[in-house]
Amino acid sequence: MTGRSISTMAINTPICNYGWNAPEFELPDTTGRYWTLDKLRGVNGLLLMFICNHCPYVKAIIDRICQDALRLQQMGFGVAAIMSNDTDAYPEDSLANMKGLSQSLGFSFPYLHDESQNVARDYGAVCTPDFFGFNKHLQLQYRGRLDSSGRAPAAPDVRRELVDAMRLIAATGNGPAEQVASMGCSIKWRS
């Protein structure tokens, strides 16, 4: 680890910009395979999640992310996670550690490495986790949180806000009018 401390100050995502078109990209996953929007999208749309390995907010919900990703894939959504942090300053987020995490948790979705940080900039990603839910036309319809539990263990009856929003998007093409911003650690930008 470098001399930098890991900030756990909570950052909130901006309000959903409904109808905003997903910017194109081509990124490698942990196996070296390259992915584009067309390769990732499902018949009902796409969920992109900006996550990382070291963030305590992500660590607290990663099991639920994996469960919800499977549900969304069964509903016809493509799902992918993108890691955009500066890995020199945060080596826990290195490609090797990304690969280890995705294998140990059995990710059903590709874990993409945004080494240049250009994709995070193009999407306006601000924190980990940061969720972008797109309809089948790849228009943004959800920019909210996974659920209300945050870093706490989820109660058995916690409402699955992300899954519910994506279910609505599959049915209508539109996300919910009311969305609660995601909260997490800031993206670790290179100087």
Coordinates of N, CA, C and O in Angstrom, one line a residue:
M1 N 0.8 -1.2 0.0 CA 0.0 0.0 0.0 C 0.9 1.2 0.0 O 1.9 1.3 0.7
T2 N 0.5 2.2 -0.7 CA 1.2 3.5 -0.7 C 0.8 4.2 0.6 O 0.0 3.7 1.4
G3 N 1.4 5.4 0.7 CA 1.1 6.1 1.9 C -0.3 6.8 2.0 O -0.6 7.4 3.0
R4 N -1.1 6.6 1.0 CA -2.4 7.2 1.0 C -3.4 6.4 1.9 O -3.4 5.2 1.9
S5 N -4.2 7.1 2.6 CA -5.2 6.5 3.4 C -6.5 6.2 2.5 O -6.8 6.9 1.6
I6 N -7.2 5.2 2.9 CA -8.4 4.9 2.1 C -9.6 5.7 2.7 O -9.9 5.6 3.9
S7 N -10.1 6.5 1.9 CA -11.2 7.4 2.3 C -12.5 6.6 2.3 O -12.9 5.9 1.3
T8 N -13.3 6.7 3.4 CA -14.6 6.1 3.4 C -15.7 7.1 3.5 O -16.8 6.8 3.9
M9 N -15.3 8.4 3.2 CA -16.3 9.4 3.2 C -17.4 9.1 2.1 O -17.1 8.8 1.0
A10 N -18.6 9.2 2.5 CA -19.7 8.8 1.6 C -19.9 9.9 0.5 O -20.0 11.1 0.8
I11 N -20.0 9.4 -0.7 CA -20.3 10.3 -1.8 C -21.7 9.8 -2.4 O -21.8 8.6 -2.6
N12 N -22.6 10.7 -2.7 CA -23.9 10.3 -3.3 C -23.8 10.5 -4.8 O -23.2 11.5 -5.3
T13 N -24.5 9.7 -5.6 CA -24.6 9.8 -7.0 C -25.6 10.9 -7.4 O -26.5 11.3 -6.6
P14 N -25.4 11.5 -8.6 CA -26.4 12.5 -9.1 C -27.7 11.9 -9.3 O -27.9 10.7 -9.4
I15 N -28.7 12.8 -9.5 CA -30.1 12.4 -9.9 C -30.0 11.8 -11.3 O -29.2 12.2 -12.1
C16 N -30.9 10.8 -11.5 CA -31.0 10.1 -12.8 C -31.3 11.1 -13.9 O -32.2 11.9 -13.9
N17 N -30.5 11.0 -15.0 CA -30.7 11.8 -16.2 C -31.4 11.0 -17.2 O -30.9 10.4 -18.1
Y18 N -32.8 10.9 -17.0 CA -33.6 10.0 -17.8 C -33.4 10.2 -19.3 O -33.4 11.3 -19.8
G19 N -33.2 9.0 -20.0 CA -33.1 9.1 -21.5 C -31.7 9.3 -22.0 O -31.5 9.2 -23.2
W20 N -30.7 9.6 -21.1 CA -29.3 9.8 -21.5 C -28.8 8.5 -22.1 O -29.0 7.4 -21.6
N21 N -28.2 8.6 -23.3 CA -27.7 7.4 -24.0 C -26.4 6.9 -23.5 O -25.5 7.7 -23.3
A22 N -26.3 5.6 -23.3 CA -25.0 5.0 -22.8 C -23.9 5.3 -23.8 O -24.0 4.9 -25.0
P23 N -22.8 5.9 -23.3 CA -21.6 6.0 -24.2 C -21.0 4.7 -24.6 O -20.9 3.8 -23.7
E24 N -20.5 4.6 -25.8 CA -19.8 3.4 -26.3 C -18.5 3.2 -25.6 O -17.9 4.2 -25.2
F25 N -18.1 2.0 -25.4 CA -16.8 1.7 -24.9 C -16.4 0.3 -25.3 O -17.2 -0.5 -25.8
E26 N -15.1 0.0 -25.2 CA -14.6 -1.4 -25.3 C -13.6 -1.6 -24.2 O -12.5 -0.9 -24.1
L27 N -13.9 -2.5 -23.3 CA -13.0 -2.8 -22.1 C -12.7 -4.2 -22.0 O -13.6 -5.1 -22.3
P28 N -11.6 -4.6 -21.4 CA -11.3 -6.0 -21.2 C -11.8 -6.4 -19.8 O -11.9 -5.6 -18.9
D29 N -12.2 -7.7 -19.8 CA -12.6 -8.3 -18.5 C -11.3 -8.9 -17.8 O -10.2 -8.8 -18.3
T30 N -11.5 -9.6 -16.8 CA -10.4 -10.2 -16.0 C -9.7 -11.4 -16.7 O -8.7 -11.8 -16.3
T31 N -10.3 -11.9 -17.8 CA -9.7 -12.9 -18.6 C -9.1 -12.4 -19.9 O -8.5 -13.2 -20.6
G32 N -9.2 -11.1 -20.1 CA -8.6 -10.5 -21.3 C -9.6 -10.4 -22.5 O -9.2 -9.8 -23.5
R33 N -10.8 -10.9 -22.3 CA -11.8 -10.7 -23.4 C -12.4 -9.3 -23.4 O -12.6 -8.7 -22.3
Y34 N -12.5 -8.7 -24.6 CA -13.0 -7.4 -24.7 C -14.5 -7.3 -24.9 O -15.1 -8.2 -25.6
W35 N -15.2 -6.3 -24.2 CA -16.6 -6.2 -24.2 C -17.0 -4.8 -24.7 O -16.4 -3.8 -24.4
T36 N -18.1 -4.8 -25.5 CA -18.7 -3.5 -25.9 C -20.2 -3.5 -25.4 O -20.7 -4.5 -24.9
L37 N -20.8 -2.4 -25.6 CA -22.2 -2.3 -25.2 C -23.1 -3.3 -25.9 O -23.9 -4.0 -25.3
D38 N -22.8 -3.5 -27.2 CA -23.6 -4.5 -28.0 C -23.4 -5.9 -27.5 O -24.3 -6.7 -27.5
K39 N -22.2 -6.3 -27.0 CA -21.9 -7.6 -26.5 C -22.5 -7.8 -25.1 O -22.8 -8.9 -24.7
L40 N -22.7 -6.7 -24.4 CA -23.2 -6.7 -23.0 C -24.7 -6.7 -22.9 O -25.3 -7.3 -22.0
R41 N -25.4 -5.9 -23.7 CA -26.8 -5.7 -23.6 C -27.6 -6.9 -23.7 O -27.3 -7.9 -24.4
G42 N -28.7 -6.9 -22.9 CA -29.7 -8.0 -23.0 C -30.9 -7.5 -23.8 O -31.0 -6.3 -24.1
V43 N -31.9 -8.4 -23.9 CA -33.1 -8.0 -24.7 C -33.9 -6.9 -24.0 O -34.6 -6.1 -24.7
N44 N -33.8 -6.8 -22.7 CA -34.5 -5.7 -22.0 C -33.6 -4.6 -21.5 O -34.1 -3.6 -21.0
G45 N -32.3 -4.6 -21.8 CA -31.4 -3.5 -21.4 C -30.1 -4.0 -20.8 O -29.7 -5.1 -21.0
L46 N -29.6 -3.1 -20.0 CA -28.3 -3.3 -19.4 C -28.1 -2.6 -18.1 O -28.6 -1.5 -17.9
L47 N -27.5 -3.3 -17.1 CA -27.1 -2.7 -15.9 C -25.5 -2.7 -15.9 O -24.9 -3.7 -16.0
L48 N -25.0 -1.4 -15.7 CA -23.6 -1.3 -15.5 C -23.4 -0.8 -14.1 O -24.1 0.1 -13.6
M49 N -22.4 -1.4 -13.4 CA -22.1 -1.1 -12.0 C -20.6 -0.7 -11.9 O -19.8 -1.5 -12.3
F50 N -20.3 0.5 -11.4 CA -19.0 0.8 -11.1 C -18.7 0.4 -9.7 O -19.3 0.9 -8.7
I51 N -17.8 -0.6 -9.6 CA -17.5 -1.1 -8.2 C -15.9 -1.2 -8.1 O -15.2 -0.9 -9.1
C52 N -15.5 -1.7 -7.0 CA -14.0 -2.0 -6.8 C -13.9 -3.0 -5.7 O -14.9 -3.4 -5.1
N53 N -12.7 -3.5 -5.5 CA -12.5 -4.5 -4.5 C -12.3 -3.9 -3.1 O -12.8 -4.5 -2.1
H54 N -11.7 -2.7 -2.9 CA -11.4 -2.2 -1.6 C -12.5 -1.5 -0.8 O -12.4 -1.4 0.4
C55 N -13.4 -1.0 -1.5 CA -14.4 -0.1 -0.9 C -15.3 -0.8 0.1 O -15.9 -1.8 -0.2
P56 N -15.4 -0.3 1.3 CA -16.3 -0.9 2.3 C -17.7 -1.0 1.9 O -18.5 -1.9 2.3
Y57 N -18.2 0.0 1.2 CA -19.6 0.0 0.7 C -19.8 -1.1 -0.2 O -20.9 -1.8 -0.2
V58 N -18.9 -1.4 -1.1 CA -19.1 -2.5 -2.1 C -18.9 -3.8 -1.3 O -19.7 -4.7 -1.5
K59 N -17.9 -3.9 -0.5 CA -17.7 -5.1 0.3 C -19.0 -5.5 1.1 O -19.3 -6.7 1.2
A60 N -19.7 -4.5 1.6 CA -20.9 -4.8 2.4 C -22.1 -5.3 1.6 O -22.9 -6.0 2.1
I61 N -22.1 -5.1 0.3 CA -23.2 -5.5 -0.6 C -22.9 -6.4 -1.7 O -23.7 -6.8 -2.5
I62 N -21.6 -6.8 -1.8 CA -21.2 -7.6 -3.0 C -22.0 -8.9 -3.1 O -22.3 -9.3 -4.2
D63 N -22.3 -9.6 -2.0 CA -23.1 -10.8 -2.1 C -24.5 -10.5 -2.7 O -25.0 -11.3 -3.5
R64 N -25.1 -9.4 -2.3 CA -26.4 -9.0 -2.8 C -26.3 -8.6 -4.3 O -27.2 -8.8 -5.0
I65 N -25.2 -7.9 -4.6 CA -25.0 -7.6 -6.0 C -25.0 -8.8 -6.9 O -25.6 -8.9 -7.9
C66 N -24.3 -9.8 -6.4 CA -24.2 -11.1 -7.2 C -25.6 -11.8 -7.3 O -25.9 -12.2 -8.4
Q67 N -26.3 -11.8 -6.2 CA -27.7 -12.4 -6.3 C -28.6 -11.6 -7.2 O -29.3 -12.2 -8.0
D68 N -28.6 -10.3 -7.1 CA -29.4 -9.4 -7.9 C -29.0 -9.5 -9.4 O -29.9 -9.4 -10.3
A69 N -27.7 -9.6 -9.7 CA -27.3 -9.7 -11.0 C -27.9 -11.0 -11.7 O -28.3 -10.9 -12.8
L70 N -27.9 -12.1 -11.0 CA -28.5 -13.3 -11.5 C -30.0 -13.1 -11.8 O -30.5 -13.5 -12.9
R71 N -30.7 -12.4 -10.9 CA -32.1 -12.1 -11.1 C -32.3 -11.3 -12.4 O -33.2 -11.5 -13.2
L72 N -31.5 -10.3 -12.5 CA -31.6 -9.4 -13.7 C -31.3 -10.1 -15.0 O -31.9 -9.9 -16.0
Q73 N -30.3 -10.9 -14.9 CA -29.9 -11.7 -16.1 C -31.1 -12.6 -16.5 O -31.4 -12.7 -17.7
Q74 N -31.8 -13.2 -15.6 CA -32.9 -14.0 -15.8 C -34.1 -13.2 -16.4 O -34.9 -13.7 -17.1
M75 N -34.1 -11.9 -16.1 CA -35.1 -11.0 -16.6 C -34.8 -10.4 -18.0 O -35.5 -9.6 -18.5
G76 N -33.7 -10.8 -18.6 CA -33.3 -10.4 -19.9 C -32.4 -9.1 -19.9 O -32.3 -8.5 -21.0
F77 N -31.7 -8.8 -18.8 CA -30.8 -7.7 -18.8 C -29.4 -8.2 -18.9 O -29.0 -9.2 -18.3
G78 N -28.5 -7.5 -19.6 CA -27.1 -7.7 -19.5 C -26.6 -7.0 -18.3 O -27.2 -6.0 -17.8
V79 N -25.6 -7.6 -17.7 CA -25.0 -7.0 -16.5 C -23.5 -7.0 -16.6 O -22.9 -8.0 -17.0
A80 N -22.9 -5.9 -16.2 CA -21.4 -5.9 -16.1 C -21.0 -5.0 -15.0 O -21.7 -4.0 -14.6
A81 N -19.8 -5.3 -14.4 CA -19.2 -4.4 -13.4 C -18.0 -3.8 -14.0 O -17.3 -4.4 -14.8
I82 N -17.7 -2.5 -13.7 CA -16.5 -1.8 -14.2 C -15.7 -1.3 -13.0 O -16.3 -0.7 -12.1
M83 N -14.4 -1.5 -13.0 CA -13.5 -1.0 -12.0 C -12.6 0.0 -12.6 O -11.9 -0.2 -13.6
S84 N -12.7 1.3 -12.1 CA -12.0 2.4 -12.7 C -11.0 3.1 -11.8 O -10.4 4.1 -12.2
N85 N -10.7 2.5 -10.6 CA -9.8 3.2 -9.7 C -8.4 3.1 -10.1 O -8.0 2.3 -10.9
D86 N -7.6 4.1 -9.6 CA -6.1 4.1 -9.7 C -5.6 2.9 -9.0 O -5.5 2.9 -7.7
T87 N -5.1 1.9 -9.7 CA -4.6 0.7 -9.0 C -3.2 0.9 -8.5 O -2.7 0.1 -7.7
D88 N -2.4 1.9 -8.9 CA -1.1 2.2 -8.3 C -1.3 2.6 -6.9 O -0.6 2.2 -6.0
A89 N -2.3 3.5 -6.6 CA -2.6 4.0 -5.3 C -3.4 3.0 -4.5 O -3.3 3.0 -3.2
Y90 N -4.2 2.2 -5.1 CA -5.0 1.2 -4.4 C -4.8 -0.2 -5.0 O -5.6 -0.7 -5.8
P91 N -3.7 -0.8 -4.7 CA -3.4 -2.1 -5.3 C -4.4 -3.2 -5.0 O -4.4 -4.2 -5.7
E92 N -5.2 -3.1 -4.0 CA -6.3 -4.1 -3.8 C -7.2 -4.2 -5.0 O -7.9 -5.2 -5.2
D93 N -7.2 -3.1 -5.8 CA -8.1 -3.0 -6.9 C -7.4 -3.5 -8.2 O -8.0 -3.3 -9.3
S94 N -6.2 -4.1 -8.1 CA -5.5 -4.5 -9.3 C -6.2 -5.5 -10.1 O -7.1 -6.2 -9.6
L95 N -5.8 -5.7 -11.4 CA -6.4 -6.7 -12.3 C -6.3 -8.1 -11.7 O -7.3 -8.8 -11.7
A96 N -5.2 -8.4 -11.1 CA -5.1 -9.7 -10.5 C -6.1 -9.9 -9.3 O -6.7 -11.0 -9.2
N97 N -6.2 -8.9 -8.5 CA -7.2 -9.0 -7.4 C -8.6 -8.9 -7.9 O -9.5 -9.5 -7.3
M98 N -8.9 -8.2 -9.0 CA -10.2 -8.2 -9.6 C -10.6 -9.7 -10.1 O -11.7 -10.1 -9.8
K99 N -9.6 -10.3 -10.7 CA -9.8 -11.7 -11.2 C -10.1 -12.6 -10.0 O -11.0 -13.4 -10.0
G100 N -9.3 -12.4 -8.9 CA -9.5 -13.3 -7.7 C -10.9 -13.1 -7.1 O -11.5 -14.1 -6.7
L101 N -11.3 -11.8 -7.0 CA -12.6 -11.6 -6.5 C -13.7 -12.2 -7.3 O -14.6 -12.8 -6.8
S102 N -13.6 -11.9 -8.6 CA -14.7 -12.4 -9.5 C -14.7 -14.0 -9.5 O -15.8 -14.6 -9.6
Q103 N -13.6 -14.6 -9.4 CA -13.6 -16.1 -9.3 C -14.1 -16.6 -8.0 O -14.9 -17.5 -7.9
S104 N -13.6 -15.9 -6.9 CA -14.0 -16.4 -5.6 C -15.5 -16.3 -5.3 O -16.2 -17.1 -4.6
L105 N -16.1 -15.2 -5.9 CA -17.6 -15.0 -5.7 C -18.4 -15.6 -6.9 O -19.6 -15.5 -6.8
G106 N -17.8 -16.1 -7.9 CA -18.5 -16.7 -9.0 C -19.3 -15.7 -9.8 O -20.5 -16.0 -10.1
F107 N -18.7 -14.5 -10.1 CA -19.5 -13.5 -10.8 C -20.1 -14.1 -12.0 O -19.5 -14.8 -12.8
S108 N -21.4 -13.9 -12.2 CA -22.1 -14.3 -13.4 C -22.0 -13.3 -14.5 O -22.6 -13.4 -15.6
F109 N -21.3 -12.2 -14.3 CA -21.2 -11.1 -15.2 C -19.7 -10.7 -15.4 O -18.9 -11.0 -14.5
P110 N -19.3 -10.1 -16.5 CA -17.9 -9.7 -16.7 C -17.6 -8.5 -15.7 O -18.4 -7.7 -15.4
Y111 N -16.3 -8.6 -15.2 CA -15.8 -7.6 -14.4 C -14.7 -6.9 -15.2 O -13.7 -7.4 -15.5
L112 N -15.0 -5.6 -15.7 CA -14.2 -4.9 -16.7 C -13.3 -4.0 -16.0 O -13.6 -3.3 -15.0
H113 N -12.1 -3.8 -16.7 CA -11.0 -3.0 -16.1 C -10.9 -1.7 -17.0 O -10.6 -1.8 -18.2
D114 N -11.3 -0.6 -16.4 CA -11.2 0.7 -17.1 C -9.9 1.4 -16.6 O -9.9 2.4 -15.9
E115 N -8.8 0.9 -17.1 CA -7.5 1.4 -16.7 C -7.3 2.8 -17.0 O -6.7 3.6 -16.2
S116 N -7.8 3.3 -18.2 CA -7.6 4.7 -18.5 C -8.5 5.7 -17.7 O -8.3 6.9 -17.8
Q117 N -9.5 5.1 -17.1 CA -10.5 5.9 -16.4 C -11.4 6.7 -17.3 O -12.3 7.4 -16.9
N118 N -11.3 6.5 -18.6 CA -12.1 7.2 -19.6 C -13.6 6.9 -19.5 O -14.5 7.7 -19.7
V119 N -13.9 5.6 -19.3 CA -15.3 5.1 -19.3 C -16.0 5.7 -18.0 O -17.1 6.2 -18.1
A120 N -15.3 5.7 -16.9 CA -15.9 6.4 -15.7 C -16.1 7.8 -16.0 O -17.2 8.4 -15.6
R121 N -15.2 8.5 -16.6 CA -15.4 9.9 -17.0 C -16.6 10.1 -17.9 O -17.5 11.0 -17.7
D122 N -16.7 9.3 -19.0 CA -17.7 9.4 -19.9 C -19.1 9.1 -19.3 O -20.1 9.8 -19.7
Y123 N -19.2 8.3 -18.3 CA -20.4 8.0 -17.7 C -20.7 8.9 -16.5 O -21.9 8.9 -16.0
G124 N -19.8 9.7 -16.1 CA -20.0 10.5 -15.0 C -20.0 9.8 -13.7 O -20.7 10.2 -12.7
A125 N -19.4 8.6 -13.6 CA -19.4 7.8 -12.4 C -18.7 8.6 -11.3 O -17.7 9.2 -11.5
V126 N -19.2 8.6 -10.1 CA -18.6 9.3 -9.0 C -18.2 8.5 -7.8 O -17.4 8.9 -7.0
C127 N -18.8 7.3 -7.7 CA -18.5 6.5 -6.5 C -18.6 5.0 -6.8 O -19.0 4.6 -7.8
T128 N -18.2 4.3 -5.8 CA -18.4 2.8 -5.8 C -19.2 2.4 -4.6 O -18.8 2.8 -3.5
P129 N -20.4 1.8 -4.8 CA -20.9 1.4 -6.1 C -21.7 2.6 -6.7 O -22.3 3.4 -6.0
D130 N -21.8 2.6 -8.0 CA -22.6 3.5 -8.8 C -23.3 2.7 -9.9 O -22.6 2.0 -10.7
F131 N -24.6 2.7 -9.8 CA -25.4 1.8 -10.7 C -26.1 2.6 -11.8 O -26.7 3.7 -11.6
F132 N -26.0 2.1 -13.1 CA -26.6 2.7 -14.2 C -27.5 1.7 -14.9 O -27.0 0.7 -15.5
G133 N -28.8 1.9 -14.8 CA -29.8 1.0 -15.4 C -30.3 1.5 -16.7 O -31.0 2.6 -16.7
F134 N -30.1 0.8 -17.8 CA -30.5 1.2 -19.1 C -31.6 0.4 -19.7 O -31.6 -0.9 -19.4
N135 N -32.6 1.0 -20.4 CA -33.6 0.2 -21.1 C -33.1 -0.5 -22.3 O -31.9 -0.4 -22.6
K136 N -33.9 -1.1 -23.1 CA -33.5 -1.9 -24.3 C -32.9 -1.0 -25.4 O -32.2 -1.4 -26.3
H137 N -33.2 0.3 -25.3 CA -32.6 1.3 -26.2 C -31.3 1.9 -25.7 O -30.8 2.9 -26.3
L138 N -30.9 1.4 -24.6 CA -29.7 1.9 -23.9 C -29.8 3.3 -23.5 O -28.8 4.1 -23.5
Q139 N -31.0 3.7 -23.0 CA -31.3 5.0 -22.4 C -31.3 4.9 -20.9 O -32.0 4.0 -20.4
L140 N -30.7 5.7 -20.2 CA -30.6 5.6 -18.8 C -32.0 5.8 -18.2 O -32.7 6.8 -18.5
Q141 N -32.3 4.9 -17.2 CA -33.6 4.9 -16.6 C -33.5 4.8 -15.0 O -34.5 4.9 -14.3
Y142 N -32.3 4.4 -14.6 CA -32.1 4.2 -13.1 C -30.7 4.6 -12.8 O -29.7 4.2 -13.4
R143 N -30.6 5.4 -11.7 CA -29.3 5.8 -11.2 C -29.5 5.9 -9.7 O -29.3 6.9 -9.0
G144 N -29.9 4.8 -9.1 CA -30.2 4.8 -7.6 C -29.3 3.7 -6.9 O -28.3 3.2 -7.4
R145 N -29.8 3.4 -5.7 CA -29.0 2.5 -4.9 C -29.5 1.0 -5.1 O -30.6 0.8 -5.7
L146 N -28.7 0.1 -4.5 CA -29.1 -1.3 -4.6 C -30.3 -1.5 -3.7 O -31.3 -2.1 -4.1
D147 N -30.2 -1.1 -2.4 CA -31.3 -1.2 -1.5 C -31.1 -0.2 -0.3 O -30.1 0.5 -0.3
S148 N -31.9 -0.2 0.7 CA -31.8 0.8 1.8 C -30.8 0.4 2.8 O -30.5 1.2 3.7
S149 N -30.2 -0.8 2.8 CA -29.4 -1.2 3.9 C -28.0 -0.6 3.9 O -27.4 -0.5 4.9
G150 N -27.5 0.0 2.8 CA -26.2 0.6 2.7 C -25.1 -0.4 3.1 O -25.0 -1.5 2.6
R151 N -24.3 0.0 4.1 CA -23.2 -0.8 4.6 C -23.6 -1.8 5.7 O -22.8 -2.7 6.1
A152 N -24.9 -1.7 6.1 CA -25.4 -2.6 7.1 C -25.8 -4.0 6.5 O -26.2 -4.0 5.3
P153 N -25.9 -5.0 7.3 CA -26.4 -6.3 6.7 C -27.9 -6.0 6.4 O -28.6 -5.3 7.1
A154 N -28.3 -6.6 5.3 CA -29.7 -6.4 4.8 C -30.7 -7.2 5.6 O -30.4 -8.4 5.9
A155 N -31.8 -6.6 6.0 CA -32.9 -7.3 6.6 C -33.5 -8.3 5.6 O -33.5 -8.0 4.4
P156 N -34.0 -9.4 6.1 CA -34.6 -10.4 5.1 C -35.7 -9.8 4.2 O -35.9 -10.2 3.1
D157 N -36.4 -8.8 4.7 CA -37.5 -8.2 4.0 C -37.2 -6.9 3.3 O -38.0 -6.1 2.9
V158 N -35.8 -6.5 3.2 CA -35.5 -5.3 2.6 C -35.9 -5.2 1.1 O -35.9 -6.2 0.4
R159 N -36.5 -4.1 0.7 CA -37.0 -3.9 -0.6 C -35.8 -3.9 -1.6 O -34.9 -3.1 -1.4
R160 N -35.9 -4.6 -2.7 CA -34.8 -4.7 -3.6 C -35.0 -3.6 -4.7 O -35.6 -3.8 -5.7
E161 N -34.6 -2.4 -4.3 CA -34.9 -1.2 -5.1 C -34.3 -1.3 -6.5 O -35.0 -1.0 -7.5
L162 N -33.1 -1.8 -6.7 CA -32.5 -1.9 -8.0 C -33.3 -2.9 -8.8 O -33.6 -2.7 -10.0
V163 N -33.5 -4.1 -8.3 CA -34.3 -5.1 -9.0 C -35.7 -4.6 -9.4 O -36.1 -4.8 -10.5
D164 N -36.4 -4.0 -8.4 CA -37.7 -3.5 -8.7 C -37.7 -2.4 -9.8 O -38.5 -2.4 -10.7
A165 N -36.7 -1.6 -9.8 CA -36.5 -0.6 -10.9 C -36.3 -1.2 -12.2 O -36.9 -0.8 -13.2
M166 N -35.4 -2.2 -12.3 CA -35.1 -2.9 -13.5 C -36.3 -3.7 -14.0 O -36.5 -3.8 -15.2
R167 N -37.1 -4.2 -13.1 CA -38.3 -5.0 -13.5 C -39.3 -4.0 -14.2 O -39.9 -4.3 -15.2
L168 N -39.4 -2.8 -13.6 CA -40.3 -1.8 -14.2 C -39.7 -1.4 -15.6 O -40.5 -1.2 -16.6
I169 N -38.4 -1.2 -15.7 CA -37.8 -0.9 -17.0 C -38.1 -2.0 -18.0 O -38.4 -1.7 -19.2
A170 N -38.0 -3.2 -17.6 CA -38.3 -4.3 -18.6 C -39.7 -4.3 -19.0 O -40.0 -4.5 -20.2
A171 N -40.7 -3.9 -18.1 CA -42.1 -3.9 -18.4 C -42.5 -2.7 -19.2 O -43.4 -2.8 -20.1
T172 N -41.9 -1.5 -18.9 CA -42.4 -0.3 -19.5 C -41.4 0.5 -20.3 O -41.7 1.4 -21.1
G173 N -40.1 0.2 -20.2 CA -39.0 0.9 -20.8 C -38.6 2.2 -20.0 O -37.7 2.9 -20.4
N174 N -39.3 2.4 -18.9 CA -39.1 3.6 -18.1 C -38.7 3.2 -16.7 O -39.3 2.2 -16.1
G175 N -37.9 4.0 -16.0 CA -37.5 3.7 -14.6 C -38.5 4.4 -13.7 O -39.3 5.2 -14.1
P176 N -38.4 4.2 -12.4 CA -39.3 4.8 -11.4 C -39.0 6.3 -11.3 O -37.8 6.7 -11.4
A177 N -40.0 7.0 -11.1 CA -39.9 8.5 -10.9 C -39.1 8.8 -9.6 O -38.4 9.8 -9.6
E178 N -39.3 8.0 -8.6 CA -38.6 8.2 -7.3 C -37.4 7.3 -7.2 O -37.6 6.1 -7.3
Q179 N -36.3 7.9 -7.1 CA -35.0 7.1 -6.9 C -34.2 7.7 -5.8 O -34.1 8.9 -5.7
V180 N -33.6 6.8 -5.0 CA -32.7 7.2 -3.9 C -31.3 7.0 -4.4 O -30.9 5.9 -4.8
A181 N -30.5 8.0 -4.3 CA -29.1 8.0 -4.8 C -28.3 6.9 -4.1 O -28.5 6.6 -2.9
S182 N -27.4 6.3 -4.9 CA -26.4 5.3 -4.3 C -25.4 6.1 -3.5 O -25.2 7.3 -3.7
M183 N -24.8 5.4 -2.5 CA -23.8 6.1 -1.7 C -22.5 5.2 -1.7 O -22.7 3.9 -1.6
G184 N -21.4 5.7 -1.7 CA -20.2 4.9 -1.6 C -18.9 5.8 -1.5 O -19.0 7.0 -1.3
C185 N -17.8 5.1 -1.7 CA -16.5 5.8 -1.8 C -16.3 6.5 -3.1 O -16.7 5.9 -4.1
S186 N -15.6 7.6 -3.1 CA -15.3 8.2 -4.4 C -14.5 7.4 -5.3 O -13.7 6.5 -4.9
I187 N -14.6 7.6 -6.6 CA -13.7 7.0 -7.6 C -12.3 7.5 -7.3 O -12.2 8.7 -7.0
K188 N -11.3 6.6 -7.3 CA -10.0 7.0 -7.0 C -9.3 7.4 -8.3 O -8.7 6.6 -9.0
W189 N -9.3 8.7 -8.6 CA -8.7 9.2 -9.9 C -7.2 9.4 -9.8 O -6.7 9.6 -8.7
R190 N -6.6 9.2 -10.9 CA -5.1 9.4 -11.0 C -4.9 10.9 -11.0 O -5.7 11.7 -11.5
S191 N -3.8 11.3 -10.4 CA -3.4 12.7 -10.3 C -3.0 13.2 -11.7 O -2.4 12.6 -12.5

